[in-house]
Tab-separated table of C-alpha atoms and ligand atoms in Angstrom:
chain	number	residue	atom	x	y	z
N	1	UNK	CA	14.798	-2.013	-4.244
N	2	UNK	CA	13.598	-0.674	-0.906
N	3	UNK	CA	16.200	0.751	1.445
N	4	UNK	CA	15.583	1.540	5.107
N	5	UNK	CA	17.879	4.357	6.171
N	6	UNK	CA	18.193	4.591	9.962
N	7	UNK	CA	19.948	7.899	10.603
N	8	UNK	CA	19.143	10.745	12.990
N	9	UNK	CA	21.362	13.348	11.308
N	10	UNK	CA	18.791	15.176	9.162
N	11	UNK	CA	21.318	16.697	6.757
N	12	UNK	CA	23.053	13.397	6.108
N	13	UNK	CA	19.741	11.515	5.829
N	14	UNK	CA	18.477	14.065	3.335
N	15	UNK	CA	21.623	13.916	1.209
N	16	UNK	CA	21.595	10.127	1.191
N	17	UNK	CA	17.920	9.943	0.370
N	18	UNK	CA	18.442	12.303	-2.552
N	19	UNK	CA	21.458	10.422	-3.908
N	20	UNK	CA	19.918	6.970	-3.560
N	21	UNK	CA	16.501	7.963	-4.922
N	22	UNK	CA	18.301	9.371	-7.943
N	23	UNK	CA	19.773	5.905	-8.520
N	24	UNK	CA	16.366	4.257	-8.570
N	25	UNK	CA	16.122	3.071	-4.969
N	26	UNK	CA	13.040	3.636	-2.847
N	27	UNK	CA	14.296	5.082	0.449
N	28	UNK	CA	12.454	5.233	3.776
N	29	UNK	CA	14.099	7.194	6.594
N	30	UNK	CA	13.787	6.379	10.304
N	31	UNK	CA	15.404	8.844	12.704
N	32	UNK	CA	15.052	6.631	15.790
N	33	UNK	CA	15.659	2.991	16.541
N	34	UNK	CA	12.136	2.426	17.786
N	35	UNK	CA	10.576	3.824	14.607
N	36	UNK	CA	12.939	1.653	12.562
N	37	UNK	CA	11.685	-1.400	14.460
N	38	UNK	CA	8.080	-0.455	13.739
N	39	UNK	CA	8.861	-0.080	10.044
N	40	UNK	CA	10.649	-3.425	9.941
N	41	UNK	CA	7.595	-5.124	11.410
N	42	UNK	CA	5.238	-3.496	8.934
N	43	UNK	CA	7.215	-3.564	5.682
N	44	UNK	CA	9.745	-5.535	3.676
N	45	UNK	CA	13.078	-3.916	2.868
N	46	UNK	CA	15.929	-5.097	0.674
N	47	UNK	CA	18.747	-3.344	2.495
N	48	UNK	CA	19.333	-1.415	5.717
N	49	UNK	CA	21.739	1.473	6.235
N	50	UNK	CA	22.159	1.777	10.000
N	51	UNK	CA	23.848	4.604	11.879
N	52	UNK	CA	25.227	3.219	15.134
N	53	UNK	CA	24.761	6.494	17.031
N	54	UNK	CA	20.988	6.801	17.446
N	55	UNK	CA	19.204	9.048	19.942
N	56	UNK	CA	17.067	6.388	21.628
N	57	UNK	CA	19.019	3.190	21.260
N	58	UNK	CA	22.507	1.836	20.684
N	59	UNK	CA	22.758	0.990	16.973
N	60	UNK	CA	24.583	-2.241	17.815
N	61	UNK	CA	21.642	-3.264	19.990
N	62	UNK	CA	19.292	-2.631	17.077
N	63	UNK	CA	21.577	-4.626	14.791
N	64	UNK	CA	21.397	-7.549	17.229
N	65	UNK	CA	17.603	-7.326	17.293
N	66	UNK	CA	17.364	-7.279	13.506
N	67	UNK	CA	19.641	-10.303	13.166
N	68	UNK	CA	17.739	-12.145	15.913
N	69	UNK	CA	14.651	-11.838	13.747
N	70	UNK	CA	16.578	-13.604	10.996
N	71	UNK	CA	15.772	-10.996	8.390
N	72	UNK	CA	17.921	-12.064	5.460
N	73	UNK	CA	18.708	-8.575	4.161
N	74	UNK	CA	22.126	-6.923	3.898
N	75	UNK	CA	23.015	-4.274	6.486
N	76	UNK	CA	25.506	-1.441	6.036
N	77	UNK	CA	26.534	0.279	9.280
N	78	UNK	CA	27.699	3.874	9.632
N	79	UNK	CA	30.172	4.530	12.448
N	80	UNK	CA	32.186	7.410	13.801
N	81	UNK	CA	35.701	7.408	12.399
N	82	UNK	CA	37.475	6.464	15.627
N	83	UNK	CA	35.201	3.674	16.795
N	84	UNK	CA	37.181	0.676	15.575
N	85	UNK	CA	35.593	-1.538	18.224
N	86	UNK	CA	32.091	-0.683	17.027
N	87	UNK	CA	33.023	-1.662	13.501
N	88	UNK	CA	34.455	-4.983	14.608
N	89	UNK	CA	31.487	-5.701	16.873
N	90	UNK	CA	29.119	-4.660	14.076
N	91	UNK	CA	30.656	-7.052	11.568
N	92	UNK	CA	30.709	-9.826	14.188
N	93	UNK	CA	27.039	-9.217	14.837
N	94	UNK	CA	26.027	-9.580	11.251
N	95	UNK	CA	26.598	-6.270	9.467
N	96	UNK	CA	27.709	-6.871	5.871
N	97	UNK	CA	29.778	-3.729	5.404
N	98	UNK	CA	30.536	-0.435	7.152
N	99	UNK	CA	31.421	3.156	6.356
N	100	UNK	CA	33.235	5.502	8.728
N	101	UNK	CA	31.953	9.040	9.060
N	102	UNK	CA	32.594	11.410	7.476
N	103	UNK	CA	32.334	9.888	4.004
N	104	UNK	CA	31.475	10.964	0.494
N	105	UNK	CA	27.861	10.219	-0.470
N	106	UNK	CA	29.080	8.839	-3.788
N	107	UNK	CA	31.300	6.352	-2.022
N	108	UNK	CA	28.487	5.091	0.157
N	109	UNK	CA	26.297	4.809	-2.924
N	110	UNK	CA	28.958	2.748	-4.704
N	111	UNK	CA	29.311	0.464	-1.682
N	112	UNK	CA	25.533	0.004	-1.534
N	113	UNK	CA	25.461	-0.946	-5.221
N	114	UNK	CA	28.232	-3.463	-4.551
N	115	UNK	CA	26.396	-4.930	-1.563
N	116	UNK	CA	23.207	-5.289	-3.564
N	117	UNK	CA	25.073	-6.911	-6.433
N	118	UNK	CA	26.655	-9.338	-3.972
N	119	UNK	CA	23.350	-10.211	-2.326
N	120	UNK	CA	20.852	-10.026	-5.165
N	121	UNK	CA	22.890	-10.368	-8.342
N	122	UNK	CA	20.597	-8.966	-10.967
N	123	UNK	CA	19.959	-5.390	-9.966
N	124	UNK	CA	22.878	-3.927	-11.880
N	125	UNK	CA	22.462	-6.188	-14.859
N	126	UNK	CA	20.066	-6.505	-17.716
N	127	UNK	CA	17.124	-8.828	-17.142
N	128	UNK	CA	15.539	-10.485	-20.158
N	129	UNK	CA	12.276	-12.408	-20.001
N	130	UNK	CA	10.236	-13.296	-23.071
N	131	UNK	CA	10.476	-10.265	-25.332
N	132	UNK	CA	10.993	-7.904	-22.389
N	133	UNK	CA	14.306	-6.377	-21.440
N	134	UNK	CA	14.736	-4.437	-18.193
N	135	UNK	CA	17.742	-2.325	-17.255
N	136	UNK	CA	16.922	-1.651	-13.588
N	137	UNK	CA	19.690	0.872	-12.973
N	138	UNK	CA	18.295	3.349	-15.483
N	139	UNK	CA	14.635	2.259	-15.413
N	140	UNK	CA	14.691	1.285	-19.050
N	141	UNK	CA	12.153	-1.229	-20.226
N	142	UNK	CA	11.998	-2.340	-23.837
N	143	UNK	CA	10.379	-4.880	-26.123
N	144	UNK	CA	12.638	-6.089	-28.927
N	145	UNK	CA	14.685	-2.911	-28.687
N	146	UNK	CA	11.706	-0.535	-28.605
N	147	UNK	CA	11.044	1.369	-25.365
N	148	UNK	CA	7.884	0.252	-23.559
N	149	UNK	CA	6.021	3.176	-22.014
N	150	UNK	CA	4.371	2.406	-18.681
N	151	UNK	CA	3.122	4.658	-15.894
N	152	UNK	CA	5.454	4.995	-12.901
N	153	UNK	CA	3.335	2.592	-10.873
N	154	UNK	CA	2.990	0.033	-13.633
N	155	UNK	CA	6.744	0.178	-14.037
N	156	UNK	CA	7.260	-0.203	-10.280
N	157	UNK	CA	5.110	-3.332	-10.108
N	158	UNK	CA	6.673	-4.880	-13.197
N	159	UNK	CA	10.162	-4.098	-11.891
N	160	UNK	CA	9.570	-6.022	-8.638
N	161	UNK	CA	8.147	-8.962	-10.561
N	162	UNK	CA	11.010	-8.980	-13.070
N	163	UNK	CA	13.719	-8.698	-10.408
N	164	UNK	CA	12.158	-11.732	-8.729
N	165	UNK	CA	11.137	-13.484	-11.965
N	166	UNK	CA	10.210	-17.101	-11.338
N	167	UNK	CA	9.617	-16.431	-7.635
N	168	UNK	CA	6.418	-15.525	-5.851
N	169	UNK	CA	6.134	-11.864	-4.851
N	170	UNK	CA	3.604	-11.172	-2.099
N	171	UNK	CA	0.701	-8.833	-2.621
N	172	UNK	CA	1.865	-6.808	0.404
N	173	UNK	CA	5.220	-6.298	-1.186
N	174	UNK	CA	3.618	-4.944	-4.347
N	175	UNK	CA	1.278	-2.715	-2.315
N	176	UNK	CA	4.318	-1.236	-0.535
N	177	UNK	CA	5.984	-0.481	-3.837
N	178	UNK	CA	2.821	1.233	-5.044
N	179	UNK	CA	2.529	3.201	-1.807
N	180	UNK	CA	6.035	4.590	-2.358
N	181	UNK	CA	4.465	6.933	-4.908
N	182	UNK	CA	2.450	9.754	-3.442
N	183	UNK	CA	-1.218	9.433	-4.406
N	184	UNK	CA	-3.730	7.646	-2.240
N	185	UNK	CA	-4.207	3.946	-2.906
N	186	UNK	CA	-7.476	2.097	-3.160
N	187	UNK	CA	-7.894	-1.304	-1.505
N	188	UNK	CA	-7.694	-3.290	-4.686
N	189	UNK	CA	-4.922	-1.213	-6.287
N	190	UNK	CA	-2.642	-4.217	-6.603
N	191	UNK	CA	-5.257	-6.212	-8.522
N	192	UNK	CA	-5.896	-3.238	-10.795
N	193	UNK	CA	-2.236	-2.815	-11.686
N	194	UNK	CA	-1.696	-6.540	-12.147
N	195	UNK	CA	-4.705	-6.621	-14.449
N	196	UNK	CA	-3.386	-3.691	-16.489
N	197	UNK	CA	0.059	-5.220	-16.759
N	198	UNK	CA	-1.357	-8.563	-17.843
N	199	UNK	CA	-3.123	-6.858	-20.740
N	200	UNK	CA	-0.021	-4.884	-21.681
N	201	UNK	CA	2.264	-7.904	-21.517
N	202	UNK	CA	-0.030	-10.403	-23.263
N	203	UNK	CA	1.833	-10.430	-26.550
N	204	UNK	CA	5.341	-10.132	-25.128
N	205	UNK	CA	5.892	-13.709	-24.043
N	206	UNK	CA	5.562	-13.156	-20.306
N	207	UNK	CA	2.671	-13.869	-18.004
N	208	UNK	CA	1.786	-12.991	-14.443
N	209	UNK	CA	0.489	-15.998	-12.556
N	210	UNK	CA	-1.639	-15.620	-9.457
N	211	UNK	CA	-0.434	-17.953	-6.709
N	212	UNK	CA	-3.466	-18.137	-4.486
N	213	UNK	CA	-2.909	-16.925	-0.951
N	214	UNK	CA	0.757	-16.118	-1.654
N	215	UNK	CA	1.050	-13.518	-4.376
N	216	UNK	CA	2.099	-13.226	-7.993
N	217	UNK	CA	4.775	-14.779	-10.113
N	218	UNK	CA	6.153	-13.580	-13.434
N	219	UNK	CA	7.350	-16.140	-15.917
N	220	UNK	CA	7.976	-16.654	-19.598
N	221	UNK	CA	4.937	-18.063	-21.386
N	222	UNK	CA	5.335	-21.056	-23.682
N	223	UNK	CA	3.458	-19.675	-26.673
N	224	UNK	CA	5.592	-16.804	-27.973
V	1	CA	CA1	23.795	9.631	14.704
C-alpha cells in the first residue's frame, strides 16, 4: 500500500512516516502542494494524508484538484483543532475522514487502517490463493503453513499482485513498488522479478499471467 503524505511540518511528517512504515505501508512525503501534484501525476498511490495548512497552497484547493481528476483513492485530511468549517468543507469536497491536530500518531494510524479496510477490504485480512497464504499486515507469506522466504523486492511484487489477485496490475505500478527500496533499478527489473517469482511459484498453484500492453495478473492455476 502506497501512501502519499502531504505535510509541511517536518517533525510530524517524520513521526508519521516512521509509524506507518513500521506497519508495512510505503510512505512518500510531499512538503508542498505543488510537489504533491507532481507526484500524483507520476505515480499511483492508494491513500492520501493531506494537511490543509500547506505553505504554497490551500489544502482544500488541492483536495478539489485531486477530486477533479477523479482519482478513486481515499483521502484523510489533517486540520487545526478549531477549524470546524475546514473539516465540513473538506468532507463535502470529497475527503473520506479527518483528524484534528494535535493527535496521537497511533490514533491516526488506526484511522488509516480503518479507511483502507473500508476502501480495499483485504489489506488487514489473510489472502489465500492456491497454496499461498499472505498476511499483509505482518508481511507473512507461507505455503501450506511453512514460511516462504523471498527477498524484500520479490515479496513487494508478490504482495501487490496478491492484494489485487484476479485484476491486472500495471508494470508501472510494480516498478514503483520496486523503486521504494533503495538500490538502483535496471530498465527490465520488473520482468526480472516477475520471471523469478514465476519460477518460485510454479508448484504452488498460482500463476502470473502477462496481459500484453496492460500488465500482470495473478491467478490460481487449474492444475494443482
Ligand atoms: Ca501545515
